[in-house]
C-alpha positions as MATLAB code, in Angstrom:
seq = 'XXXXXXXXXXXXXXXXXXXXXXXXXXXXXXXXXXXXXXXXXXXXXXXXXXXXXXXXXXXXXXXXXXXXXXXXXXXXXXXXXXXXXXXXXXXXXXXXXXXXXXXXXXXXXXXXXXXXXXXXXXXXXXXXXXXXXXXXXXXXXXXXXXXXXXXXXXXXXXXXXXXXXXXXXXXXXXXXXXXXXXXXXXXXXXXXXXXXXXXXXXXXXXXXXXXXXXXXXXXXXXXXXXXXXXXXXXXXXXXXXXXXXXXXXXXXXXXXXXXXXXXXXXXXXXXXXXXXXXXXXXXXXXXXXXXXXXXXXXXXXXXXXXXXXXXXXXXXXXXXXXXXXXXXXXXXXXXXXXXXXXXXXXXXXXXXXXXXXXXXXXXXXXXXXXXXXXXXXXXXXXXXXXXXXXXXXXXXXXXXXXXXXXXXXXXXXXXXXXXXXXXXXXXXXXXXXXXXXXXXXXXXXXXXXXXXXXXXXXXXXXXXXXXXXXXXXXXXXXXXXXXXXXXXXXXXXXXXXXXXXXXXXXXXXXXXXXXXXXXXXXXXXXXXXXXXXXXXXXXXXXXXXXXXXXXXXXXXXXXXXXXXXXXXXXXXXXXXXXXXXXXXXXXXXXXXXXXXXXXXXXXXXXXXXXXXXXX';
ca = [
       0.000    0.000    0.000;
       1.308    3.468   -0.926;
       1.912    6.206    1.619;
      -0.960    8.237    0.189;
      -3.344    5.293    0.659;
      -2.202    4.944    4.264;
      -3.065    8.603    4.829;
      -6.551    7.987    3.420;
      -6.957    5.087    5.876;
      -6.020    7.317    8.818;
      -8.365   10.047    7.616;
     -11.309    7.672    7.225;
     -10.803    5.720   10.465;
      -9.754    8.494   12.835;
     -11.669   11.477   11.442;
     -14.618   10.402    9.287;
     -15.603    7.211   11.145;
     -15.798    9.127   14.437;
     -18.211   11.683   12.937;
     -15.817   14.598   13.319;
     -16.400   15.593    9.684;
     -20.191   15.616   10.156;
     -19.692   17.745   13.263;
     -17.873   20.256   11.032;
     -14.714   19.993   13.135;
     -11.951   21.132   10.724;
      -9.311   18.595    9.788;
      -6.488   21.142    9.984;
      -4.876   20.750   13.390;
      -7.282   17.984   14.406;
      -5.653   15.720   16.994;
      -6.639   12.375   18.405;
      -5.207    9.849   20.838;
      -4.238    6.499   19.349;
      -1.899    3.604   20.160;
       0.598    1.987   17.821;
      -1.306   -1.263   18.189;
      -4.461    0.431   16.956;
      -2.549    1.851   14.001;
      -1.349   -1.620   12.983;
      -5.034   -2.591   12.705;
      -6.011    0.563   10.803;
      -3.096    0.420    8.357;
      -3.030   -3.382    8.037;
       0.708   -3.613    8.500;
       3.324   -4.547   11.079;
       4.451   -2.357   13.966;
       7.761   -1.803   12.233;
       6.056   -0.637    9.034;
       3.693    1.600   11.005;
       6.699    3.457   12.411;
       8.131    3.904    8.895;
       4.767    5.177    7.611;
       4.478    7.707   10.443;
       8.020    8.912    9.843;
       7.425    9.367    6.112;
       4.162   11.231    6.693;
       5.899   13.548    9.130;
       8.579   14.144    6.511;
       5.888   15.267    4.052;
       4.322   17.452    6.769;
       1.040   15.559    6.469;
       0.802   14.730   10.179;
       2.315   15.534   13.512;
       3.174   12.623   15.836;
       3.870   12.722   19.557;
       4.631    9.207   20.855;
       3.271    8.139   24.234;
       5.655    7.148   27.002;
       5.791    3.428   27.749;
       4.364    0.393   26.004;
       0.620    0.539   25.306;
       0.278    4.211   26.148;
      -1.623    6.412   23.750;
       0.192    8.735   21.402;
      -1.154   11.916   19.813;
      -1.611   12.129   16.035;
      -2.331   15.556   14.500;
      -3.551   16.092   10.919;
      -1.578   18.966    9.381;
      -3.046   18.602    5.882;
      -6.568   17.977    4.624;
      -7.389   15.010    2.431;
      -8.107   17.377   -0.462;
      -4.659   18.951   -0.126;
      -2.957   15.564   -0.106;
      -4.980   14.367   -3.115;
      -4.051   17.565   -4.949;
      -0.402   16.927   -4.167;
      -0.650   13.387   -5.554;
      -2.402   14.520   -8.723;
       0.179   17.274   -9.140;
       3.052   14.786   -8.830;
       1.489   12.521  -11.461;
       0.927   15.479  -13.775;
       4.526   16.620  -13.378;
       5.849   13.137  -14.140;
       3.493   12.652  -17.135;
       1.491    9.924  -15.380;
      -1.836   11.463  -16.355;
      -3.722    8.193  -16.353;
      -2.788    7.671  -12.695;
      -3.879   11.239  -11.941;
      -7.257   10.454  -13.477;
      -7.525    7.231  -11.503;
      -6.873    9.042   -8.212;
      -9.455   11.665   -9.086;
     -12.007    9.014  -10.010;
     -11.328    6.994   -6.857;
     -11.685    9.931   -4.447;
     -14.006   12.274   -6.348;
     -16.660   11.934   -3.618;
     -14.192   13.546   -1.216;
     -13.521   16.460   -3.580;
     -15.388   19.608   -4.471;
     -16.184   19.091   -8.165;
     -13.342   19.264  -10.653;
     -11.710   22.292   -9.025;
      -8.873   20.236   -7.639;
      -7.739   19.117  -11.078;
      -7.769   22.666  -12.395;
      -5.681   23.760   -9.420;
      -3.160   21.083  -10.302;
      -3.238   22.141  -13.955;
      -2.654   25.765  -13.002;
       0.510   24.772  -11.151;
       2.028   22.962  -14.124;
       5.248   24.476  -15.372;
       5.284   25.329  -19.079;
       8.893   24.138  -19.191;
       9.525   20.416  -19.223;
      12.737   18.396  -18.940;
      12.491   15.682  -21.584;
      15.112   13.530  -19.849;
      18.017   13.823  -17.476;
      20.948   15.718  -18.927;
      19.011   17.130  -21.885;
      17.857   20.694  -22.365;
      14.407   21.839  -21.341;
      11.619   22.171  -23.884;
       8.624   24.495  -23.943;
       5.592   22.247  -23.722;
       1.916   23.113  -23.750;
      -0.022   20.457  -21.809;
      -3.740   20.013  -21.285;
      -6.415   17.405  -20.685;
      -9.222   16.140  -22.907;
     -12.555   14.687  -21.830;
     -12.438   12.138  -24.663;
      -9.863   10.242  -26.652;
      -9.213   11.930  -29.974;
      -9.732   10.073  -33.210;
      -6.825    9.126  -35.474;
      -5.782   12.350  -37.192;
      -6.632   11.836  -40.846;
      -8.105   14.808  -42.763;
     -10.144   12.481  -44.976;
     -11.993   10.888  -42.042;
     -12.614   13.449  -39.312;
     -15.918   15.191  -38.644;
     -15.607   16.719  -35.159;
     -14.408   20.144  -34.085;
     -11.473   19.047  -31.906;
      -9.993   16.728  -34.529;
     -10.434   19.422  -37.182;
      -8.458   21.831  -35.034;
      -5.650   19.314  -34.475;
      -5.544   18.420  -38.159;
      -4.956   22.096  -38.970;
      -1.818   22.075  -36.839;
      -0.347   19.102  -38.737;
      -1.629   19.203  -42.336;
      -2.124   21.895  -44.981;
      -3.766   22.372  -48.360;
      -2.688   23.712  -51.714;
      -4.687   26.883  -51.000;
      -6.075   28.558  -47.901;
      -8.964   30.863  -47.147;
      -8.187   34.382  -45.910;
     -10.961   35.388  -43.466;
     -10.006   39.057  -43.701;
     -10.300   39.374  -47.491;
     -12.732   36.431  -47.923;
     -10.595   35.218  -50.818;
      -8.527   32.115  -51.423;
      -4.761   32.526  -51.285;
      -1.777   30.414  -52.399;
      -0.236   28.140  -49.789;
       1.490   24.881  -50.752;
       0.749   26.018  -54.299;
       2.161   29.372  -55.406;
      -0.215   29.831  -58.320;
      -3.111   28.098  -60.067;
      -5.016   28.388  -63.312;
      -7.997   26.711  -64.939;
      -9.094   26.046  -68.507;
     -11.422   23.801  -70.494;
     -14.502   25.447  -68.957;
     -13.161   24.821  -65.455;
     -12.611   21.082  -66.020;
      -8.794   21.286  -65.985;
      -6.969   22.844  -63.024;
      -3.200   23.305  -62.841;
      -1.259   24.124  -59.672;
       2.355   25.284  -59.403;
       3.928   24.130  -56.154;
       5.994   26.129  -53.726;
       9.603   24.916  -53.679;
      11.351   23.945  -50.462;
       8.247   22.588  -48.711;
       9.051   19.460  -46.691;
       7.020   16.663  -45.211;
       7.572   15.725  -41.581;
      10.089   13.071  -42.670;
      12.221   15.940  -44.065;
      11.579   14.816  -47.660;
      10.650   17.502  -50.179;
       7.081   17.845  -51.388;
       6.703   17.135  -55.107;
       3.800   16.895  -57.529;
       3.829   13.097  -57.318;
       3.165   13.393  -53.584;
       0.052   15.469  -54.315;
      -1.133   12.800  -56.766;
      -0.555   10.002  -54.220;
      -2.375   11.975  -51.515;
      -5.469   12.379  -53.674;
      -5.414    8.785  -54.897;
      -5.310    7.623  -51.277;
      -8.292    9.846  -50.407;
     -10.265    8.557  -53.391;
      -9.733    4.912  -52.363;
     -10.739    4.928  -48.689;
     -14.158    5.017  -47.069;
     -14.544    8.704  -46.315;
     -17.583   10.878  -45.521;
     -16.317   13.173  -48.297;
     -16.125   10.496  -50.970;
     -18.557   12.219  -53.334;
     -16.267   15.252  -53.392;
     -13.229   13.162  -54.315;
     -15.193   11.512  -57.117;
     -15.368   14.870  -58.886;
     -11.713   14.280  -59.817;
     -11.326   12.176  -62.962;
      -7.524   12.268  -63.084;
      -4.624   13.712  -61.073;
      -1.184   13.782  -62.698;
       2.254   15.300  -62.175;
       3.259   17.356  -65.220;
       6.603   18.241  -63.637;
       8.176   17.951  -60.164;
       6.469   21.189  -59.153;
       3.343   21.121  -61.352;
       0.229   19.042  -60.649;
      -2.898   18.970  -62.783;
      -6.440   17.804  -62.045;
      -8.985   16.854  -64.688;
     -12.552   16.842  -63.405;
     -15.589   14.798  -64.406;
     -17.466   17.969  -65.280;
     -17.137   21.723  -65.266;
     -16.628   22.892  -61.692;
     -15.732   26.593  -61.298;
     -15.556   26.290  -57.485;
     -13.123   23.373  -57.318;
     -10.435   25.583  -55.801;
     -12.653   26.135  -52.729;
     -12.443   22.401  -52.074;
      -8.651   22.526  -52.150;
      -8.559   24.948  -49.220;
     -10.737   22.659  -47.075;
      -9.399   20.049  -44.638;
     -10.603   16.901  -46.503;
      -8.215   17.990  -49.264;
      -5.170   18.592  -47.060;
      -2.050   16.864  -48.338;
      -0.969   13.691  -46.521;
       1.802   11.159  -46.909;
       1.885    7.589  -45.646;
       4.953    7.131  -43.409;
       7.576    4.422  -43.921;
       6.749    2.945  -40.510;
       3.251    1.734  -39.700;
       3.780    2.925  -36.100;
       3.799    6.560  -37.210;
       0.831    8.779  -37.915;
       0.247   10.325  -41.312;
       2.839   12.852  -42.390;
       1.903   16.402  -43.247;
       3.675   19.675  -44.006;
       2.279   21.783  -41.132;
       4.053   23.541  -38.249;
       3.617   20.497  -35.949;
       4.122   16.783  -36.546;
       2.546   13.796  -34.847;
       4.815   12.208  -32.274;
       2.285    9.984  -30.525;
      -1.430    9.237  -30.938;
      -3.997    6.512  -30.475;
      -3.280    5.826  -26.789;
      -4.006    7.820  -23.647;
      -2.418   10.927  -25.119;
      -1.734   12.892  -28.305;
       1.704   14.481  -28.629;
       2.655   16.972  -31.331;
       6.264   18.110  -31.808;
       7.236   21.314  -33.551;
       8.443   20.690  -37.106;
      11.807   22.398  -37.505;
      11.643   22.058  -41.302;
       8.420   24.035  -41.664;
       8.546   26.484  -44.574;
       6.572   29.161  -42.713;
       7.403   30.913  -39.456;
       8.532   28.670  -36.608;
       6.467   28.126  -33.498;
       8.130   29.046  -30.205;
       6.602   25.946  -28.633;
       8.510   22.685  -28.777;
       5.641   20.368  -27.983;
       1.875   20.115  -27.457;
       0.591   17.296  -25.243;
      -3.072   16.311  -24.916;
      -3.937   13.796  -22.200;
      -7.108   11.742  -22.137;
      -8.440   11.895  -18.573;
     -12.191   11.226  -18.887;
     -12.695   10.925  -15.129;
     -12.185   14.660  -14.738;
     -15.057   15.455  -17.076;
     -17.628   12.894  -15.948;
     -21.002   14.588  -15.677;
     -24.439   13.940  -14.333;
     -27.793   14.659  -15.931;
     -28.510   17.602  -13.665;
     -25.092   19.238  -13.878;
     -23.277   19.095  -17.170;
     -19.981   20.944  -17.523;
     -18.849   21.847  -21.033;
     -15.154   21.851  -20.291;
     -13.078   21.406  -23.417;
      -9.501   20.603  -24.270;
      -6.884   23.274  -23.685;
      -3.588   24.049  -22.047;
      -2.608   25.349  -18.766;
      -5.654   26.970  -20.306;
      -9.253   26.472  -19.573;
     -10.595   26.493  -23.110;
     -13.986   27.394  -21.672;
     -14.511   29.525  -18.615;
     -14.678   27.475  -15.436;
     -16.708   29.559  -13.002;
     -16.059   27.328  -10.004;
     -12.313   27.807  -10.141;
     -10.538   30.837  -11.549;
      -6.865   31.215  -10.642;
      -5.535   34.618   -9.720;
      -3.743   36.690  -12.325;
      -5.143   34.707  -15.228;
      -6.359   36.477  -18.349;
      -8.831   35.481  -21.026;
      -9.712   35.837  -24.693;
     -13.326   35.537  -25.811;
     -15.287   35.424  -29.035;
     -18.765   34.526  -30.246;
     -18.612   31.157  -31.970;
     -19.726   31.359  -35.603;
     -21.196   27.868  -35.330;
     -24.498   27.019  -33.666;
     -26.409   24.408  -31.655;
     -29.544   23.077  -33.318;
     -32.400   20.566  -33.337;
     -33.497   18.855  -36.548;
     -36.687   16.955  -37.354;
     -36.213   13.503  -38.848;
     -38.227   13.513  -42.086;
     -37.115    9.963  -42.772;
     -39.245    8.571  -39.942;
     -42.989    8.178  -40.188;
     -44.816   10.103  -37.528;
     -46.483   13.394  -36.611;
     -43.438   15.510  -37.466;
     -43.961   14.707  -41.140;
     -46.613   17.441  -40.894;
     -45.017   20.883  -41.214;
     -47.777   22.552  -39.180;
     -47.125   20.195  -36.262;
     -43.369   20.802  -36.541;
     -44.032   24.521  -36.469;
     -46.301   24.218  -33.440;
     -43.718   22.185  -31.514;
     -40.665   24.287  -32.388;
     -42.467   27.516  -31.558;
     -42.980   26.317  -28.000;
     -39.207   26.643  -27.513;
     -37.991   30.109  -26.600;
     -34.288   30.451  -27.367;
     -33.601   33.323  -24.995;
     -35.364   31.489  -22.186;
     -33.192   28.439  -22.899;
     -30.014   30.530  -22.701;
     -31.080   32.278  -19.492;
     -32.121   29.093  -17.720;
     -29.230   26.864  -18.740;
     -26.451   29.472  -18.740;
     -22.909   28.218  -19.263;
     -21.305   29.451  -22.451;
     -24.641   29.619  -24.282;
     -24.334   33.197  -25.422;
     -26.994   34.427  -27.822;
     -29.919   33.084  -29.882;
     -29.333   31.683  -33.357;
     -32.024   31.353  -36.001;
     -29.984   30.827  -39.156;
     -27.000   28.951  -40.562;
     -24.870   31.821  -41.830;
     -23.081   33.884  -39.135;
     -23.945   37.326  -40.524;
     -27.661   36.469  -40.512;
     -27.423   35.399  -36.874;
     -25.720   38.727  -36.186;
     -28.720   40.546  -37.657;
     -31.143   38.251  -35.803;
     -30.049   39.750  -32.486;
     -32.188   42.796  -33.359;
     -35.224   40.667  -34.210;
     -37.947   39.307  -31.960;
     -37.845   35.544  -31.443;
     -40.947   34.186  -33.165;
     -41.534   31.476  -30.608;
     -45.065   31.746  -29.303;
     -45.681   29.279  -26.509;
     -49.305   29.200  -27.629;
     -51.283   25.992  -27.229;
     -53.118   25.491  -30.544;
     -54.826   22.524  -32.197;
     -51.510   21.063  -33.380;
     -50.103   21.176  -29.859;
     -53.221   19.318  -28.709;
     -52.544   16.674  -31.374;
     -49.043   16.211  -29.953;
     -50.477   15.846  -26.443;
     -52.785   13.095  -27.658;
     -50.029   10.930  -29.177;
     -50.084    7.295  -28.051;
     -46.283    7.069  -28.104;
     -43.896    9.806  -26.914;
     -41.713   11.674  -29.362;
     -38.093   10.521  -29.235;
     -35.200   13.014  -28.995;
     -31.691   11.653  -29.584;
     -28.341   13.288  -28.893;
     -24.849   12.438  -27.645;
     -23.095   13.520  -24.455;
     -20.768   16.513  -24.566;
     -21.056   20.171  -25.635;
     -24.043   20.687  -23.306;
     -26.249   18.433  -25.473;
     -27.682   16.477  -22.538;
     -28.733   19.628  -20.712;
     -30.285   20.996  -23.899;
     -32.230   17.791  -24.516;
     -33.668   17.674  -21.013;
     -34.602   21.349  -21.213;
     -36.620   20.609  -24.375;
     -38.214   17.644  -22.572;
     -39.158   19.886  -19.646;
     -40.737   22.531  -21.886;
     -42.667   19.863  -23.815;
     -43.897   18.384  -20.537;
     -45.172   21.794  -19.417;
     -47.582   21.620  -22.390;
     -48.494   18.006  -21.712;
     -46.353   16.617  -24.543;
     -44.457   13.444  -23.694;
     -40.870   13.328  -24.946;
     -38.252   10.658  -24.274;
     -34.535   11.513  -24.401;
     -32.021    8.959  -25.653;
     -28.288    9.582  -25.137;
     -26.144    7.579  -27.566;
     -22.428    7.479  -28.473;
     -21.486   10.104  -31.048;
     -21.057    7.734  -34.008;
     -24.334    5.956  -33.203;
     -26.200    9.192  -33.962;
     -25.815    8.395  -37.657;
     -26.782    4.731  -37.460;
     -29.843    3.195  -39.090;
     -31.048    2.165  -35.638;
     -30.979    5.731  -34.289;
     -32.638    7.103  -37.415;
     -35.420    4.541  -37.093;
     -36.093    5.647  -33.486;
     -35.465    9.389  -33.387;
     -38.121   11.961  -34.243;
     -35.736   14.762  -33.303;
     -31.960   15.079  -33.009;
     -29.819   17.663  -31.219;
     -26.362   18.392  -32.580;
     -23.792   21.126  -32.865;
     -22.470   22.615  -36.073;
     -19.081   24.275  -36.051;
     -18.372   26.676  -38.890;
     -15.132   27.549  -40.669;
     -14.048   30.883  -42.047;
     -15.583   29.767  -45.354;
     -19.253   29.359  -44.301;
     -20.467   28.209  -47.730;
     -18.065   25.264  -47.534;
     -19.439   24.381  -44.093;
     -23.042   24.546  -45.303;
     -22.114   22.284  -48.209;
     -20.800   19.743  -45.657;
     -24.003   20.021  -43.610;
     -26.017   19.045  -46.672;
     -23.790   16.378  -48.182;
     -21.310   14.651  -45.902;
     -22.137   11.272  -44.415;
     -21.533   12.373  -40.821;
     -24.116   15.139  -40.948;
     -27.268   14.390  -38.969;
     -29.086   17.063  -41.008;
     -28.367   15.138  -44.206;
     -29.320   11.848  -42.550;
     -32.699   13.288  -41.488;
     -33.403   14.545  -45.026;
     -31.993   11.712  -47.150;
     -34.490   10.083  -49.496;
     -37.141   12.791  -49.176;
     -38.474   14.989  -51.964;
     -36.984   17.986  -50.167;
     -33.527   16.397  -50.273;
     -33.879   15.807  -54.016;
     -34.836   19.468  -54.430;
     -31.807   20.570  -52.398;
     -29.482   18.400  -54.475;
     -30.784   20.088  -57.637;
     -29.946   23.490  -56.161;
     -26.473   22.225  -55.220;
     -25.834   21.325  -58.854;
     -26.369   24.994  -59.686;
     -23.995   26.031  -56.908;
     -21.261   23.613  -57.952;
     -21.376   24.600  -61.616;
     -21.815   28.367  -61.325;
     -18.769   30.690  -61.492;
     -20.890   33.482  -60.026;
     -20.249   33.575  -56.267;
     -23.207   35.867  -55.694;
     -25.527   33.409  -57.404;
     -24.062   30.594  -55.301;
     -24.775   32.523  -52.138;
     -28.362   33.207  -53.211;
     -28.940   29.497  -53.817;
     -27.509   28.650  -50.402;
     -29.817   31.247  -48.852;
     -32.800   29.609  -50.556;
     -31.842   26.221  -49.092;
     -31.331   27.754  -45.672;
     -34.731   29.502  -45.859;
     -36.452   26.256  -46.823;
     -34.944   24.354  -43.885;
     -35.725   27.130  -41.390;
     -39.144   28.270  -42.589;
     -40.509   24.746  -42.931;
     -39.318   24.033  -39.370;
     -36.984   21.197  -40.226;
     -33.834   22.816  -38.841;
     -34.246   24.784  -35.626;
     -31.064   26.585  -34.469;
     -30.927   27.229  -30.728;
     -27.966   29.442  -29.910;
     -24.353   30.405  -30.467;
     -21.681   29.893  -27.815;
     -19.238   32.339  -26.333;
     -15.887   30.604  -26.587;
     -13.370   31.465  -23.908;
      -9.762   30.590  -23.242;
      -8.318   31.439  -19.825;
      -4.612   31.136  -19.145;
      -1.742   32.377  -16.968;
      -0.067   35.700  -17.666;
       3.094   34.062  -18.987;
       1.161   32.549  -21.925;
       1.456   34.986  -24.820;
       0.093   35.085  -28.373;
      -3.191   33.288  -27.654;
      -6.245   34.119  -29.753;
      -9.336   32.181  -30.766;
      -9.821   30.936  -34.312;
     -13.039   30.179  -36.186;
     -13.358   26.833  -34.395;
     -13.205   28.513  -30.983;
      -9.750   27.030  -30.328;
      -6.367   28.585  -29.742;
      -3.852   27.950  -32.524;
      -0.548   26.753  -31.101;
       1.845   28.197  -33.656;
       1.752   31.838  -32.376;
       1.966   30.906  -28.659;
       5.074   31.655  -26.651;
       5.924   31.775  -22.941;
       7.172   34.908  -21.237;
       9.830   33.452  -18.952;
      11.755   34.974  -16.055;
      15.146   36.207  -17.353;
      16.727   35.384  -13.979;
      15.419   31.814  -14.186;
      14.683   30.672  -17.764;
      12.670   27.725  -16.470;
      10.274   29.849  -14.450;
       7.469   32.052  -15.831;
       7.480   35.750  -15.068;
];
């Protein structure tokens, strides 16, 4: 048994079992009389080992010990530290030595003794940004934080969730990139591009000197191999890859794509993450290779580790490493109290009201994505009727939802595109809360409506809020919580009348809306697939994909958005306020379109007297 576990035994047998805790007698300075013989029973060890345990605890300043005179006489044991303080110390030691799994185990084992998750955040706040990678080697600047879930394998062709998208951006890059300031595409891995043959042939001229993470130069053949790989795996973006008829290297630095049909907006695809350039590594133990500012060092286990890529063609990050640890115990939630605590550094990515360290600062922004509920038109039932959908959705007041649930729910959303949600803030929410004939029809249903969502991002709280509002009108609603990937299963779609999900948006909102309507891991698409409305939407998308007129494309997207909103199929709830809080020594942090902090610009302001200590 470890020394820490012995301390827990003393605490439970001498303090808790004697009702001192219930009597609100503080543990600090609490003393009790006890014999060595009694301690051998409590600690389940020999007299000799008891003496060693007491000596070690005194050395850590956990207890005071005054031995009694003579055999069998009582001694006095004084608690100098609380159980919470000792647990914090243990978690801190595991954090510092990279034993994050053990830290999570301790938290999970003794969480009933703790006050929420505060103790873990205290330990996180005390982490040094400087880490010794091994004895005798120089220190590195490492950004370390915990995640509530294990991240998927980082492959741009497969991901669909916000966190993975953010991580993929740190590792992989595309031929072009979208400039959110100018709203235009810019060269990146490609210096220049041109199109001919009525936009069926696209030629890209590559930037010289770009290297993959194996320090091999990027050539046109690598681009061809990357696209061939994407076209031959089971990806939610497969229909997009099928647009490409042929990819060929015309020269070491020239790659050309021939498309199945005229596609004036093909270059927008090449700035999006499913089209980031990847390379299969020589070793199967490695992750995919990219050209970005960070490379994958470790993934797939209890942590994700990214190392800075010294051969990056752009500006170098001042960080040496980013480490993400999977400690789900810290983020376990209950139905009545759900914390949306996301993955960030000696950051809190979201504001944690219950624990805010002194001298921390924050950056905030309104997320351009939105939380929503969608009606499943693929399931027979009352919600096939648009009047009944309207009656149900209009019972839900967005501002009331935000006020009652709080958290980082920031402002109502009623549309898909961010600028329209901006304008909506001046409008009156058209929810009525009026009990009409259609509401009465919902009350009279023999079977309850079924609402499906997955845990995380406040979804469970949102679902039960909807259930509560429905119940206040006499409408029965059952909530089903399923794993994320099961949301898209045939089984879930056969059961769910309604689904709650979140939709993150990128700087290129039209690309995001295209994904909402077409990719296989979109619950909106799944709820529309096979319906006459979906066929109508696909016809409009053909216009969008083949039109060189960006204004016309936007108008067609607006028509699709209006149809989904006005026919009460898609019901946006709200936008989040994204927040990152961090110590003063963390510099260069700002939030991107995904509500995350990019790692490349971050640096640590260290003490010039002690380079391993923050200012």
